[in-house]
């Protein structure tokens, strides 16, 4: 069988990325240019700045991905790009770059949902097996997605307010760690103890939705109250208590969903999948309670935003000849499908 290669592009937020993926599961190249340093002094991603960086970077990053993969445009079978969800201005840069390459080289264009991409990052690690349950935890999303096959997505639970990563970043700001706070809080959480016992919202309720805004408020109130009273706060214990609460809820609900759905595989996906506490807790719980379950956790390099995951997800559409037209637009609120 001839090898099939996809050039994939991802620009939905603050990473400009291009990758060349072979047969949906092999990375020939995956170049990721992070803009974090430009956004850090604002304490979050500034959409205008993100777009500007993408414009400056995209052509160079695509060329670098092609060079590192050691392929020419004749070796490609399609060009894939993130259609959404994400920042509209940022998405548009990727979509237009992908259209230009597709048009110039007579290649089919494939649109990919960013969340689907995060899930398919796992295909680059190990073969995905269906039905599966995906726990998607990122800066913008916290979802439990049941997949009967590689083309069907059923959201069985989601956050009712903040996403897990968003909560991390917000409390990170309160503790004065650089944006995005998730990674820093994770490091601190391994050095303290759960002394604050923050609430675990809806942990025992009979559904798979999440809520992190109460936990976030509880954390912020604890810090403010202590400051007003001139009391000492133990930042390491605060971080540990916060992380323990987040991980406890995520793992408890995910394990319950796996049991109810009877899936073959559980896959972790999204930026927060890099969280050491979550990775450890999920691995331990699965070993204890579901030893026959296949658990896939992407390597750290594939947890955050990257184009390789977009290329992996696009392969399903290439197989089905499910192509986009030149009318493709960036869709900021694109639903997973
Ligand atoms: O998937 P991603 O790169 O972008 C979105 O699609 O949102 O996720 C970024 C999120 C940020 O909120 C960041 O703080 C969080 O992932 N994150 C972490 C860790 N590494 C990144 N959260 C907790 N622990 C980590 N180690
Ligand atoms: Zn993402």
JSON list of N, CA and C in Angstrom, two decimals, residues 255 280-293 295:
[
{"chain": "A", "resi": 255, "resn": "UNK", "atom": "N", "xyz": [-13.84, 7.42, 35.62]},
{"chain": "A", "resi": 255, "resn": "UNK", "atom": "CA", "xyz": [-13.87, 5.97, 35.91]},
{"chain": "A", "resi": 255, "resn": "UNK", "atom": "C", "xyz": [-15.32, 5.47, 35.93]},
{"chain": "A", "resi": 280, "resn": "UNK", "atom": "N", "xyz": [-0.89, 10.37, 36.89]},
{"chain": "A", "resi": 280, "resn": "UNK", "atom": "CA", "xyz": [-0.61, 9.35, 37.91]},
{"chain": "A", "resi": 280, "resn": "UNK", "atom": "C", "xyz": [-1.90, 8.78, 38.50]},
{"chain": "A", "resi": 281, "resn": "UNK", "atom": "N", "xyz": [-2.83, 9.68, 38.85]},
{"chain": "A", "resi": 281, "resn": "UNK", "atom": "CA", "xyz": [-4.06, 9.24, 39.51]},
{"chain": "A", "resi": 281, "resn": "UNK", "atom": "C", "xyz": [-4.89, 8.35, 38.57]},
{"chain": "A", "resi": 282, "resn": "UNK", "atom": "N", "xyz": [-4.95, 8.73, 37.30]},
{"chain": "A", "resi": 282, "resn": "UNK", "atom": "CA", "xyz": [-5.73, 7.95, 36.34]},
{"chain": "A", "resi": 282, "resn": "UNK", "atom": "C", "xyz": [-5.09, 6.57, 36.12]},
{"chain": "A", "resi": 283, "resn": "UNK", "atom": "N", "xyz": [-3.77, 6.56, 36.00]},
{"chain": "A", "resi": 283, "resn": "UNK", "atom": "CA", "xyz": [-3.05, 5.30, 35.80]},
{"chain": "A", "resi": 283, "resn": "UNK", "atom": "C", "xyz": [-3.27, 4.37, 37.00]},
{"chain": "A", "resi": 284, "resn": "UNK", "atom": "N", "xyz": [-3.16, 4.91, 38.20]},
{"chain": "A", "resi": 284, "resn": "UNK", "atom": "CA", "xyz": [-3.33, 4.10, 39.41]},
{"chain": "A", "resi": 284, "resn": "UNK", "atom": "C", "xyz": [-4.75, 3.56, 39.52]},
{"chain": "A", "resi": 285, "resn": "UNK", "atom": "N", "xyz": [-5.72, 4.44, 39.30]},
{"chain": "A", "resi": 285, "resn": "UNK", "atom": "CA", "xyz": [-7.13, 4.04, 39.44]},
{"chain": "A", "resi": 285, "resn": "UNK", "atom": "C", "xyz": [-7.50, 2.97, 38.41]},
{"chain": "A", "resi": 286, "resn": "UNK", "atom": "N", "xyz": [-7.03, 3.13, 37.19]},
{"chain": "A", "resi": 286, "resn": "UNK", "atom": "CA", "xyz": [-7.33, 2.14, 36.15]},
{"chain": "A", "resi": 286, "resn": "UNK", "atom": "C", "xyz": [-6.69, 0.80, 36.53]},
{"chain": "A", "resi": 287, "resn": "UNK", "atom": "N", "xyz": [-5.46, 0.84, 37.00]},
{"chain": "A", "resi": 287, "resn": "UNK", "atom": "CA", "xyz": [-4.78, -0.41, 37.39]},
{"chain": "A", "resi": 287, "resn": "UNK", "atom": "C", "xyz": [-5.54, -1.10, 38.53]},
{"chain": "A", "resi": 288, "resn": "UNK", "atom": "N", "xyz": [-6.06, -0.32, 39.46]},
{"chain": "A", "resi": 288, "resn": "UNK", "atom": "CA", "xyz": [-6.76, -0.88, 40.62]},
{"chain": "A", "resi": 288, "resn": "UNK", "atom": "C", "xyz": [-8.15, -1.41, 40.26]},
{"chain": "A", "resi": 289, "resn": "UNK", "atom": "N", "xyz": [-8.90, -0.58, 39.50]},
{"chain": "A", "resi": 289, "resn": "UNK", "atom": "CA", "xyz": [-10.32, -0.90, 39.32]},
{"chain": "A", "resi": 289, "resn": "UNK", "atom": "C", "xyz": [-10.68, -1.47, 37.95]},
{"chain": "A", "resi": 290, "resn": "UNK", "atom": "N", "xyz": [-9.84, -1.20, 36.94]},
{"chain": "A", "resi": 290, "resn": "UNK", "atom": "CA", "xyz": [-10.17, -1.65, 35.59]},
{"chain": "A", "resi": 290, "resn": "UNK", "atom": "C", "xyz": [-8.93, -2.21, 34.91]},
{"chain": "A", "resi": 291, "resn": "UNK", "atom": "N", "xyz": [-8.34, -3.27, 35.47]},
{"chain": "A", "resi": 291, "resn": "UNK", "atom": "CA", "xyz": [-7.06, -3.75, 34.95]},
{"chain": "A", "resi": 291, "resn": "UNK", "atom": "C", "xyz": [-7.10, -4.18, 33.48]},
{"chain": "A", "resi": 292, "resn": "UNK", "atom": "N", "xyz": [-8.28, -4.48, 32.95]},
{"chain": "A", "resi": 292, "resn": "UNK", "atom": "CA", "xyz": [-8.36, -4.91, 31.54]},
{"chain": "A", "resi": 292, "resn": "UNK", "atom": "C", "xyz": [-8.52, -3.74, 30.58]},
{"chain": "A", "resi": 293, "resn": "UNK", "atom": "N", "xyz": [-8.72, -2.55, 31.13]},
{"chain": "A", "resi": 293, "resn": "UNK", "atom": "CA", "xyz": [-8.93, -1.39, 30.26]},
{"chain": "A", "resi": 293, "resn": "UNK", "atom": "C", "xyz": [-7.61, -0.89, 29.68]},
{"chain": "A", "resi": 295, "resn": "UNK", "atom": "N", "xyz": [-5.52, 2.05, 28.64]},
{"chain": "A", "resi": 295, "resn": "UNK", "atom": "CA", "xyz": [-5.46, 3.49, 28.91]},
{"chain": "A", "resi": 295, "resn": "UNK", "atom": "C", "xyz": [-4.37, 4.12, 28.06]}
]
